XYZ file of C-alpha atoms in Angstrom:
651
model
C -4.155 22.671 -52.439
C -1.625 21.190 -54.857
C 1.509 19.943 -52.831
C 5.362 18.816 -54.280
C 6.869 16.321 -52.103
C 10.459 16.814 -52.041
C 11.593 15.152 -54.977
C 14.503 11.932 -54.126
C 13.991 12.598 -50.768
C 13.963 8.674 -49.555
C 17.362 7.935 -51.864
C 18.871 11.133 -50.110
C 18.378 9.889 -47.105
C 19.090 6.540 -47.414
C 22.603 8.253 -49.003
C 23.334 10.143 -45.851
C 21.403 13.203 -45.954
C 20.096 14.604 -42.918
C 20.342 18.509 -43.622
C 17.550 18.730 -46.398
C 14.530 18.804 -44.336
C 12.057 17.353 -46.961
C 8.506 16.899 -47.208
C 7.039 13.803 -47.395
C 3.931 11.980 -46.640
C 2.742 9.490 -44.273
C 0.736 6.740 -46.323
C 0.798 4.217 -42.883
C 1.190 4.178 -39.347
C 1.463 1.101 -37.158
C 1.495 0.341 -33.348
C 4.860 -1.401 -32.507
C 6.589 -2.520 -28.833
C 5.652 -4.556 -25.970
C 7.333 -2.726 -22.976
C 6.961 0.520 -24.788
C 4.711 2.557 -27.546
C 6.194 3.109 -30.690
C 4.942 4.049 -33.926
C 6.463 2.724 -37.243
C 5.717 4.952 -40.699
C 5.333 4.671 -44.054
C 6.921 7.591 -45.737
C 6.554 8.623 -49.747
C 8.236 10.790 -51.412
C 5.600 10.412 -54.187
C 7.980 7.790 -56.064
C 9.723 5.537 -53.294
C 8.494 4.701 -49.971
C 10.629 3.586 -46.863
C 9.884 2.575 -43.404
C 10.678 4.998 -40.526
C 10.585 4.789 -36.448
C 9.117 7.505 -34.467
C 10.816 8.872 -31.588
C 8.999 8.259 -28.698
C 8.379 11.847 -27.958
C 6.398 12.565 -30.812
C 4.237 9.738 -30.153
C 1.518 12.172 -29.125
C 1.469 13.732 -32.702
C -0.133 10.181 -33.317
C -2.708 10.167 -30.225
C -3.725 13.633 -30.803
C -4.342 12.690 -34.394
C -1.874 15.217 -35.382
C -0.373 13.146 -37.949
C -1.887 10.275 -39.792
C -2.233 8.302 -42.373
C -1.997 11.064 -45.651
C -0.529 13.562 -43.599
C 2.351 15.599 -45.369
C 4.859 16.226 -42.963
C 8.669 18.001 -42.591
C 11.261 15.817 -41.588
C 13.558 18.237 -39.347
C 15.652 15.739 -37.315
C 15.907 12.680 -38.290
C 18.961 9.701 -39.325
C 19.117 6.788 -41.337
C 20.180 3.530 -39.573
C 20.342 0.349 -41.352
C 19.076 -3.182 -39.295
C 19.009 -6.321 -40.153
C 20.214 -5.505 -43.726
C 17.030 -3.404 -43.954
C 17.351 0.402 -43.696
C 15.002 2.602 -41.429
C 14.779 6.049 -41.238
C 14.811 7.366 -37.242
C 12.613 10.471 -37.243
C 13.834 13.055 -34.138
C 11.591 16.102 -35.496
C 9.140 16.721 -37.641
C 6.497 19.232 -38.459
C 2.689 18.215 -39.785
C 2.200 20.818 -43.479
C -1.267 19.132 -43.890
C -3.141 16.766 -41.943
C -5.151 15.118 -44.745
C -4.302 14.116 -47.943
C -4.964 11.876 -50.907
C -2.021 9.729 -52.159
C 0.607 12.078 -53.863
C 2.052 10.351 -56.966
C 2.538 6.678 -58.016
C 4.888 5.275 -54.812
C 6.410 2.297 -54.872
C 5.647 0.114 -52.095
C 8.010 -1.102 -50.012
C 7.923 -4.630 -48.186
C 9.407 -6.106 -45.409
C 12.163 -8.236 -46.522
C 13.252 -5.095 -48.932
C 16.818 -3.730 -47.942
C 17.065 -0.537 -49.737
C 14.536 1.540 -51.419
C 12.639 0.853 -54.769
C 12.036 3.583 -57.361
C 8.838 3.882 -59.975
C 9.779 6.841 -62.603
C 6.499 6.667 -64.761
C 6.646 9.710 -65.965
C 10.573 10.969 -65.994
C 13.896 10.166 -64.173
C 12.074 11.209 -60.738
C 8.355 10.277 -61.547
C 7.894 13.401 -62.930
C 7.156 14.497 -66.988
C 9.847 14.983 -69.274
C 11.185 18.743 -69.226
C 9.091 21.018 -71.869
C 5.596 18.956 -71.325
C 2.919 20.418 -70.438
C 2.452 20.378 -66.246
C -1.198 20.357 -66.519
C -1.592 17.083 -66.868
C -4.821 14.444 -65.730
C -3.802 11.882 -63.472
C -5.831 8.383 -63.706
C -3.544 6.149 -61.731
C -4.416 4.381 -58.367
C -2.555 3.198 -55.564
C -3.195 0.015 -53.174
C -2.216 -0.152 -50.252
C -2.137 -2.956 -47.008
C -2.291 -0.718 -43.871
C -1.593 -2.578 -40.457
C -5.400 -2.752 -39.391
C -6.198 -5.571 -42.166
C -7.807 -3.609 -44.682
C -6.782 -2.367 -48.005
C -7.457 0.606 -49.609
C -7.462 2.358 -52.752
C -6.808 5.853 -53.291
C -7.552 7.268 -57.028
C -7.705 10.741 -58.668
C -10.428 11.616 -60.517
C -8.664 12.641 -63.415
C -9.862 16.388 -63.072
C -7.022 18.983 -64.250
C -4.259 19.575 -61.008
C -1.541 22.404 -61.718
C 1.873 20.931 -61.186
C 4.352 23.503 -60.292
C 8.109 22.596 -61.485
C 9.767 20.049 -58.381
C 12.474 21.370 -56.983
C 15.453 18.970 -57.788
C 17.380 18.300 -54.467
C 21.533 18.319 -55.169
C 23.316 14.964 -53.945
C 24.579 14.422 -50.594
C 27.634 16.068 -50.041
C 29.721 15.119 -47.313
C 31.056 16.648 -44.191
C 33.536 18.857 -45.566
C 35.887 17.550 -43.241
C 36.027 14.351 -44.893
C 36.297 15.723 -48.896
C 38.868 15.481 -51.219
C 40.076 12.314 -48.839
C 39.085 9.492 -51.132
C 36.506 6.474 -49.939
C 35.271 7.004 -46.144
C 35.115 4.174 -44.286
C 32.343 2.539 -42.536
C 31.585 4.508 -39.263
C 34.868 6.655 -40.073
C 32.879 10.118 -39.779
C 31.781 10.932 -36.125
C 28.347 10.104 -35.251
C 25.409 12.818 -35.188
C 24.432 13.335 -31.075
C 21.051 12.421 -30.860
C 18.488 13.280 -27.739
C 18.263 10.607 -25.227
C 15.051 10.022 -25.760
C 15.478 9.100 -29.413
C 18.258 6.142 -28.602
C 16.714 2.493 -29.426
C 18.583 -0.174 -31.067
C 17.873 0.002 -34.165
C 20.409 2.665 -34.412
C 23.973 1.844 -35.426
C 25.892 5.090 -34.703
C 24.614 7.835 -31.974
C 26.417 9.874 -29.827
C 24.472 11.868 -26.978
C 25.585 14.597 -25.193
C 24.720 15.050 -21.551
C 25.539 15.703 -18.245
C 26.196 13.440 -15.123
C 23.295 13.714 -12.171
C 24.556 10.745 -10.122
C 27.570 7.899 -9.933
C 26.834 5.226 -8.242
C 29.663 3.640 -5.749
C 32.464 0.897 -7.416
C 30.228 -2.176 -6.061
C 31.971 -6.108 -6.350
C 30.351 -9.233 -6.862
C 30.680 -13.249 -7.524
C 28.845 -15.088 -8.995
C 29.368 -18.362 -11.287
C 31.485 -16.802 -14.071
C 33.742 -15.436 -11.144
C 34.820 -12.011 -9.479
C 33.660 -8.636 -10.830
C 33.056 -4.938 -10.482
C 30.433 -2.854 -11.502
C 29.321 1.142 -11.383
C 26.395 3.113 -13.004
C 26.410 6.682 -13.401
C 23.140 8.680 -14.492
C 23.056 11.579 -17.670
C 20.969 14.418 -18.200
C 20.613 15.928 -21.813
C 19.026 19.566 -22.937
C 15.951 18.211 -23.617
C 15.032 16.263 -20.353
C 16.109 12.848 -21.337
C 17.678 10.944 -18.659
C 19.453 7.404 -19.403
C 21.557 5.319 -16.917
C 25.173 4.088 -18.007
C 26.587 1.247 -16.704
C 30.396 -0.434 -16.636
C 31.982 -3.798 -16.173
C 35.374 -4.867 -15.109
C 37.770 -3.811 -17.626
C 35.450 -0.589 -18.650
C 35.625 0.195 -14.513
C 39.029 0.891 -15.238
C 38.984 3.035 -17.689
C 35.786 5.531 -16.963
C 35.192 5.185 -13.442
C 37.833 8.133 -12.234
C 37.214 10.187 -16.095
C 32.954 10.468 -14.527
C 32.598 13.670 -12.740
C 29.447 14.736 -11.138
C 28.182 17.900 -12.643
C 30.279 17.530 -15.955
C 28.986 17.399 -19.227
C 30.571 14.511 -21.702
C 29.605 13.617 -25.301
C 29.227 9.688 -25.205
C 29.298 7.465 -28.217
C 29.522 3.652 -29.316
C 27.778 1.863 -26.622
C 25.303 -1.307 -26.809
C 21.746 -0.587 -25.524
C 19.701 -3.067 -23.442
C 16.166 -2.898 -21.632
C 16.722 -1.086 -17.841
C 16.391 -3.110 -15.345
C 13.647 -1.590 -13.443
C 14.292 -3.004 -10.140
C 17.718 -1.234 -10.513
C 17.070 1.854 -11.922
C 14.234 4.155 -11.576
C 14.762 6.461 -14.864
C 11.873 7.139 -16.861
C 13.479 5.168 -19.873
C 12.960 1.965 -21.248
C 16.571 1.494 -21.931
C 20.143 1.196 -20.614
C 23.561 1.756 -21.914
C 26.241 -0.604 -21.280
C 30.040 0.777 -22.262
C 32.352 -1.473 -24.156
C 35.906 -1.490 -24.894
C 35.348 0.449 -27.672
C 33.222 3.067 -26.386
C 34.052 6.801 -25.853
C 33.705 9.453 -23.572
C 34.797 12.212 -23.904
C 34.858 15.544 -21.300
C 33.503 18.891 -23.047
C 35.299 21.460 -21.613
C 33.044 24.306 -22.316
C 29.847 24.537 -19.638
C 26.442 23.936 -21.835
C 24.216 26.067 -19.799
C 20.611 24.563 -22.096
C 21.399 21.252 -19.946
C 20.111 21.586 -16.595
C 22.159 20.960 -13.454
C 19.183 18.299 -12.266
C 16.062 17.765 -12.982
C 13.162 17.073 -9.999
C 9.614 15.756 -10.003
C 8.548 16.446 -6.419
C 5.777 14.831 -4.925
C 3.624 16.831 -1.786
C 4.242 15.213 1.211
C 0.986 14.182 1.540
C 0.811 12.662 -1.377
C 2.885 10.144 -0.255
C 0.173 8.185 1.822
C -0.803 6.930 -1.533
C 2.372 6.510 -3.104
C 3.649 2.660 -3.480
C 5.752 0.429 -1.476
C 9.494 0.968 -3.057
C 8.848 3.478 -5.513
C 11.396 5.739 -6.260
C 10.166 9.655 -5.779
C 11.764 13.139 -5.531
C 10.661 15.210 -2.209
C 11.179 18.375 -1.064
C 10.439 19.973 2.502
C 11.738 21.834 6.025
C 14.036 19.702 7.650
C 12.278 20.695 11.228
C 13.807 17.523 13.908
C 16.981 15.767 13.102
C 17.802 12.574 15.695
C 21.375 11.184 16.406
C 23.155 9.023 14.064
C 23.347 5.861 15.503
C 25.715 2.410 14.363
C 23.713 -0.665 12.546
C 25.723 -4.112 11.425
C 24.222 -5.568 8.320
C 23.862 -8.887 7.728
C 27.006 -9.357 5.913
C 28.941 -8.269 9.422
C 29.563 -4.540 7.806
C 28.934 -1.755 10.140
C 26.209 1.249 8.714
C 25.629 4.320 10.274
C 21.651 5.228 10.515
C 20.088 8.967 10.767
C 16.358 9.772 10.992
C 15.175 12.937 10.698
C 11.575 14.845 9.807
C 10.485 17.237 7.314
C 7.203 19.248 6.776
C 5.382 21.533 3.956
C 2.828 22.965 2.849
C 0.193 19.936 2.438
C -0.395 19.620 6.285
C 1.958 16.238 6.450
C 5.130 15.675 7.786
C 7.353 12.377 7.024
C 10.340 10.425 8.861
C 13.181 10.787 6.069
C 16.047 7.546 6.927
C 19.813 8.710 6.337
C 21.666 5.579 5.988
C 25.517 5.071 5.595
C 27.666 7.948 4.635
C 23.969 10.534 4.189
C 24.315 10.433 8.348
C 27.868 11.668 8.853
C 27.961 14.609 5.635
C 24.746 15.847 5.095
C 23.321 14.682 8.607
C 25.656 16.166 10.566
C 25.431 19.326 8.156
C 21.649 19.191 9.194
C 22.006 18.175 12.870
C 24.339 21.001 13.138
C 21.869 23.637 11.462
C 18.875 22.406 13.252
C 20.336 22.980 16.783
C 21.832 26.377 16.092
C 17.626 27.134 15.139
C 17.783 26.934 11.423
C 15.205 25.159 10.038
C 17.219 23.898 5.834
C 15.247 23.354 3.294
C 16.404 19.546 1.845
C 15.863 18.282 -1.584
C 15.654 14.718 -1.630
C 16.495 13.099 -5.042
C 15.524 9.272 -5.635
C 14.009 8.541 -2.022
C 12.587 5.058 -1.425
C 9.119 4.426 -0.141
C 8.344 2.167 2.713
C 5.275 1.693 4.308
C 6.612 -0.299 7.243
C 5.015 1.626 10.118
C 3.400 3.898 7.972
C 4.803 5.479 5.106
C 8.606 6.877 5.169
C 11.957 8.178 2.832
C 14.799 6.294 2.988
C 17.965 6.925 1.432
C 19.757 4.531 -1.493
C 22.617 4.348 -3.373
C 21.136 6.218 -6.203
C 19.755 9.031 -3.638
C 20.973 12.566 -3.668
C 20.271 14.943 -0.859
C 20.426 19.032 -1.673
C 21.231 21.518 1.288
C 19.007 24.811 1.233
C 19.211 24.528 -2.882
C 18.098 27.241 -4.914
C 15.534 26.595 -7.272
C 12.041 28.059 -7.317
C 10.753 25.047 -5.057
C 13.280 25.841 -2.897
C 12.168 29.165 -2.734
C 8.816 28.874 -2.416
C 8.914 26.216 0.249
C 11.255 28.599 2.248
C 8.942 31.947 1.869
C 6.033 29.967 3.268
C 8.019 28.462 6.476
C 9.213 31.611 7.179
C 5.808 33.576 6.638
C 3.811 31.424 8.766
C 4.621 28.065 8.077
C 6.692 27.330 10.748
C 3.918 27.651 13.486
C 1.750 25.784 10.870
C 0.603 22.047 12.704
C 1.074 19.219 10.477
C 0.551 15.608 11.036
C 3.557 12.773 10.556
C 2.358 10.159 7.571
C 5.066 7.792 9.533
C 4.725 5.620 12.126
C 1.231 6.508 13.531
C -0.723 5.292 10.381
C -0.427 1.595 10.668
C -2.743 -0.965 9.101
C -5.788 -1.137 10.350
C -5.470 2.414 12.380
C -6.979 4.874 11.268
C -5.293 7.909 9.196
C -7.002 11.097 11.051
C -5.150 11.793 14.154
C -7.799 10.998 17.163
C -6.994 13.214 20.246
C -8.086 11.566 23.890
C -7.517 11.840 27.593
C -5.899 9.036 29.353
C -9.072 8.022 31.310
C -10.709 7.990 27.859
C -8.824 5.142 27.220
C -9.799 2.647 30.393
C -13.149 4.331 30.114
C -13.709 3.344 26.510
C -12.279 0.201 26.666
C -10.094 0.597 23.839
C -7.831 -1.827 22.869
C -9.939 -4.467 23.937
C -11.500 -5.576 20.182
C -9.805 -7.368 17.593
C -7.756 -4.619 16.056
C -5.352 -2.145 18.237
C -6.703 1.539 19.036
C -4.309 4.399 17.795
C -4.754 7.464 19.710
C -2.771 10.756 20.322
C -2.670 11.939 23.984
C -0.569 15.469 25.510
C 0.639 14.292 28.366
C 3.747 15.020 30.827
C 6.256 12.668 31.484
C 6.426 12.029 35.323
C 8.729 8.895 36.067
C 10.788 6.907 33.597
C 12.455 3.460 35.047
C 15.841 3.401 35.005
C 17.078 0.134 36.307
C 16.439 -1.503 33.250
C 16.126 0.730 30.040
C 17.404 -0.863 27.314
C 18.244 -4.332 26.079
C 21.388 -5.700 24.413
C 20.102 -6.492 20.762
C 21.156 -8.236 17.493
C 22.141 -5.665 15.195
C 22.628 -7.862 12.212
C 20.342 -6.598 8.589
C 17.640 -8.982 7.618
C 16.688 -7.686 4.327
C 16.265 -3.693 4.859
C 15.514 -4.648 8.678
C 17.268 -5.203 11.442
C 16.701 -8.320 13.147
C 16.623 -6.359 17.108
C 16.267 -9.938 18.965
C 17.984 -10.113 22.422
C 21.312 -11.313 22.647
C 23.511 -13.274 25.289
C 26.939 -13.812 25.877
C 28.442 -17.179 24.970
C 31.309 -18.789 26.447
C 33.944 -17.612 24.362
C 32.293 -13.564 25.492
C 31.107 -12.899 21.745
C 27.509 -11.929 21.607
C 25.106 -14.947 20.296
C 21.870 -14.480 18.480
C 19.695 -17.510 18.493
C 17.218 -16.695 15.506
C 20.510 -15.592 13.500
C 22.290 -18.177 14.771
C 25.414 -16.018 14.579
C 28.448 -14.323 16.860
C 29.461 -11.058 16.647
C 31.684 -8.768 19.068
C 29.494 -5.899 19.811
C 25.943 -5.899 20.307
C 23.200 -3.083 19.357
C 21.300 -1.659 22.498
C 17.648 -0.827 22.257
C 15.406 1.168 24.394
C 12.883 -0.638 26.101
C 11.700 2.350 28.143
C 8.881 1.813 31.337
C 7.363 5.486 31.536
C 4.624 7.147 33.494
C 2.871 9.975 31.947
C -0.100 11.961 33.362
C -2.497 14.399 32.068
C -5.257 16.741 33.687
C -7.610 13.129 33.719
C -5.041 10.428 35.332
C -1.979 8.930 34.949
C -0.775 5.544 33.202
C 2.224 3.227 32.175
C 3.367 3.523 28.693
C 6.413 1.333 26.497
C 8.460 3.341 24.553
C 11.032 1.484 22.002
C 14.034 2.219 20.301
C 12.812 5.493 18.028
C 10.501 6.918 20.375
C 12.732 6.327 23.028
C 15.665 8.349 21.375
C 12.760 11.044 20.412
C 12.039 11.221 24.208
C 15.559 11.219 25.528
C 17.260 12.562 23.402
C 19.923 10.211 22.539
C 20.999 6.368 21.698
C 20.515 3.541 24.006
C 23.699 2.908 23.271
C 24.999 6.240 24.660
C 23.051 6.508 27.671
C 24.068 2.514 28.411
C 27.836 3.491 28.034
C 27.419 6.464 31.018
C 25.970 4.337 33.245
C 27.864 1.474 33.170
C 30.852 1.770 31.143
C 32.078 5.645 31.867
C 30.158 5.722 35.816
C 29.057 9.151 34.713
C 26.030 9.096 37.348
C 25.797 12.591 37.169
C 25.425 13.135 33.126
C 23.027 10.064 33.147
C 20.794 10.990 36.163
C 20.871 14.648 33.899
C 19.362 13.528 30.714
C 16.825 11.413 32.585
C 15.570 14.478 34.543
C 15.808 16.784 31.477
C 12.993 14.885 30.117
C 10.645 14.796 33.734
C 7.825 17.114 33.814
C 8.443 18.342 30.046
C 5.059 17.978 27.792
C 4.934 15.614 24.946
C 1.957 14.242 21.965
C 2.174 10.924 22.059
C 1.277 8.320 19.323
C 0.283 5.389 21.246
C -1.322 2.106 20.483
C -3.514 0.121 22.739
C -3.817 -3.529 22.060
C -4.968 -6.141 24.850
C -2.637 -8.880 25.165
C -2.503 -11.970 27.562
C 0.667 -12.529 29.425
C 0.518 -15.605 31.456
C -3.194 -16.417 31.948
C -3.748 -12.909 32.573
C -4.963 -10.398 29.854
C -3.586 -6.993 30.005
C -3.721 -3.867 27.858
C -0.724 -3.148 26.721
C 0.196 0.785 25.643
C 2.894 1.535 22.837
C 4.358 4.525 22.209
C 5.018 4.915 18.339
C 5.700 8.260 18.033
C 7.010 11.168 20.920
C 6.487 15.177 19.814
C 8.147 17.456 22.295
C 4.939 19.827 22.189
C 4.963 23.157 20.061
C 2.573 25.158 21.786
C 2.471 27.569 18.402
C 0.873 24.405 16.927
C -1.040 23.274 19.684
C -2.910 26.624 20.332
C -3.603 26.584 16.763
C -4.990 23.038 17.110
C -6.990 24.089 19.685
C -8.946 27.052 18.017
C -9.527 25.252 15.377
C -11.595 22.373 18.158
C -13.310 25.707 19.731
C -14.503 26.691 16.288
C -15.630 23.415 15.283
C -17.160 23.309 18.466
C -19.023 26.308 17.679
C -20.015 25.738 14.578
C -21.877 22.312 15.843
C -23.750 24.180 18.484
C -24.775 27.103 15.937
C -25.860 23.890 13.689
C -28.126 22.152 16.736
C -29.269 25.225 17.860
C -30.888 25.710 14.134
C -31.933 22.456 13.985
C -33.497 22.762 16.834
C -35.763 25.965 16.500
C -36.797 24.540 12.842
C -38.004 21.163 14.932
């Protein structure tokens, strides 16, 4: 099939063209990037040849062997940066005309130190014959070539007779016709071309993107050796599902921190990229741009409905088991138990707020979801609120963190944003299925009662099962899950007076005492503070239709059982002398039926060994749940005796 490459294609482009939409062919491809795949190209235009980058989403046109080396392609997007004196040609779009095909032409080839492109005319002006010759003509020149892999080739036609239909002779670049009839432009004078995200890299000069805002990060301040600073980040959004961070410093605070709107769309231009920082952000992009004095953004007042409000990659809650420590994930589910908000002091003597709540779908798994800071007092209370009137909210969790402390868990960062009942199809879906069944569906928590070395299939036993089996009593702990009643809980001493400083993303929880001056005094800190956390430290008795035993509960499960904070239960008995509202809660929780995580280690206090029972977890019980739980033993059940009884007769 005889083919025309567009004819001055690479000196059009290298003159500012980027409306033609030539063909061209691909005589090379090479493999380029360390932190990233990227493909460089050798295009022809059957005279010159110039080197050109491949956008990172087309890299599968590569893989998939959709274009290669010989392949005639359509340039459809595509700019002309020049770096390090050396002009490259950016490729957005392009379309593959034909996959294989010898060497059109005689192309000059280009090297690396060249800075513009080189033109062979053997045959006319444009490598083509002189006007009134005859087209059929026999070609008998040959072509070498150095491809990346080593090896040369050479590519030669036969000299058989190949019709030559008359080239199509491109007209100059014209400019914008904003900019005509106004003499010489000036470097970067015209505005720049917006670009996708995903095609920014630095070896662009001039881009402009357009996008929308998904998150802004707080104003944050720091010190270090070159002195005092501030700092925010702010995340875009474009049409096509690219998604870049942007980040400002000091003077640049000033000017874009109170333009950045949440939800708004702004065309940004003349900003420096540099690789993310991956511990920082947790985009799917291998770079980040930094705004400079000179930088603009600039608000577009008309809504762009093709970019997309936010953009979610949710992960099944059970999925999660497997996901890894710190990773950054999108989540969706039923918000189905919120707890109280309770006060933390970080390390740095700031006072937090913390919220933990539960949510469930449709893989079976449920997961502990941390609120932290200003998540517990908006959309916690929202939630808290919701939950006790007997709405059960669908949340959308944006940028959760993973932690597999105590099984695996959500927690809330700066970066995180948290979506009320949204609507999207997810959020649809999810809410059809609670609603038509799902609610009365059990499901197991991935948090807390998964912890090394236990065992991740929830292992139901009666409380003499567990002196009767001697569990506990081997290296590792036993994890179990009892129903049982609460029948006594110790009141004299239920909590502890802890330290509430942050020790990384934990609190440090050691018991405190008052010094002499009647500040609180941590001895592993080594610190003073005025107020003190209180913990639960709870001495229960719980009983089933087998027997009756002691059990610990700690802080979590204690507020699970109860109800509320240590702290708030401490301040009615002995600050406020409500006996009445104390001795309340405490018998609000007698007699009441509860599954109960436990674990069951052995543990020598004194010269005397003792098995010591933990509760981890504490599920008021849903008897919807539990009867289902229980059909489903009675069928196993009866399935295994069908199976012996089989066996049996064939024996």
């Amino acid at each position: 099939m005889p083919v025309n490459l567009t004819a001055n294609a690479i000196s059009a482009i290298n003159a500012g063209d980027v409306n033609s939409k030539p063909l061209v062919q691909v005589l090379d491809i090479k493999l380029i990037g360390s932190t990233q795949e990227r493909y460089r190209l050798l295009l022809s235009d059957s005279v010159a040849t110039q080197n050109a980058m491949l956008a990172t989403q087309l890299n599968d046109r590569v893989k998939s062997a959709g274009v290669r080396s010989g392949s005639v392609v359509q340039l459809i997007d595509y700019i002309c940066s020049t770096v390090q004196n050396r002009k490259i040609i950016v490729i957005l779009n392009m379309e593959t005309i034909i996959t294989d095909c010898e060497i059109i032409g005689n192309p000059k080839m280009v090297s690396e130190s060249d800075s513009a492109p080189q033109i062979s005319a053997p045959g006319g002006a444009h490598g083509y014959p002189p006007a009134g010759k005859n087209n059929n003509i026999g070609v008998q020149n040959s072509v070498r070539t150095n491809f990346s892999n080593g090896k040369t080739a050479s590519f030669q036609n036969s000299g058989s007779s190949i019709q030559s239909y008359p080239p199509t002779i491109q007209p100059p670049y014209q400019p914008s016709p904003n900019y005509k009839n106004q003499g010489a432009i000036m470097k970067n004078e015209a505005p720049a071309r917006i670009i996708p995200i995903a095609a920014l890299n630095p070896y662009q000069g001039r881009w402009a993107i357009k996008a929308r805002v998904t998150a802004k990060g707080d104003l944050r301040r720091y010190n270090n050796a070159k002195g005092d600073g501030k700092v925010f980040s702010f995340d875009l959004l474009d049409s096509d599902g690219g998604e870049i961070r942007v980040t400002c410093f000091n003077a640049v605070v000033d000017r874009f921190y109170d333009a950045i709107e949440v939800g708004k769309v702004y065309v940004i231009s003349k900003g420096s990229l540099k690789p993310a920082q991956k511990n920082f952000n947790h985009l799917k992009n291998e770079w980040e741009i930094f705004l400079e004095a000179t930088s603009s953004v600039d608000l577009c007042t008309d809504e762009d409905a093709s970019i997309p409000k936010q953009q979610f990659s949710f992960r099944p809650i059970g999925e999660l088991e497997n996901a890894e420590n710190n990773s950054i994930l999108d989540v969706i589910g039923v918000v189905v138990t919120v707890n109280p908000s309770v006060p933390i002091l970080r390390k740095n003597g700031m006072e937090t707020q913390r919220r933990i709540l539960n949510l469930k779908d449709q893989s079976g798994r449920s997961v502990e979801l941390t609120l932290w800071g200003d998540f517990c007092n908006r959309e916690g209370q929202q939630l808290q609120e919701m939950v006790e009137t007997g709405l059960s909210p669908v949340l959308a969790v944006k940028a959760g963190k993973v932690s597999d402390f105590s099984g695996k868990s959500i927690g809330t960062i700066s970066a995180t944003q948290l979506f009320v009942n949204p609507d999207f199809p997810e959020a649809r879906h999810l809410r059809d299925w609670f609603d038509h069944g799902g609610k009365d569906t059990a499901s197991h928590s991935i948090s807390r009662e998964i912890m090394a070395g236990g065992s991740k299939n929830e292992i139901r036993k009666a409380i003499t099962q567990i002196k009767d089996e001697g569990l506990g009593r081997s290296d590792k702990p036993d994890w179990i899950t009892v129903k049982a009643t609460i029948s006594f809980i110790k009141t004299d001493t239920f909590c502890y007076t802890a330290c509430p400083i942050m020790i990384g993303d934990r609190q440090c929880n050691k018991k405190v005492t008052k010094s002499g001056n009647s500040r609180w005094l941590c001895d592993r800190c080594n610190q003073e503070f005025e107020e003190c956390d209180y913990r639960y430290l709870l001495q229960v008795q719980v009983q089933d239709h087998t027997g009756l035993t002691w059990v610990t509960a700690f802080q979590e499960a204690g507020e699970e059982i109860l109800g509320c904070s240590a702290k708030e239960l401490y301040m009615l008995k002995y600050e406020t002398e409500d006996e009445m509202k104390f001795l309340e809660i405490i018998r609000n929780c007698l007699f009441t039926e509860f599954l109960l995580k436990l674990k069951i280690k052995e543990e020598i206090y004194g010269d005397e060994q003792k098995v010591k029972i933990t509760v981890v977890k504490a599920e008021k019980l849903n008897y919807s749940e539990e009867s289902r739980f229980l059909f489903d033993v009675i069928s196993k059940f009866h399935r295994t005796e069908r199976y012996n009884e089989i066996s049996y007769r064939r024996y």
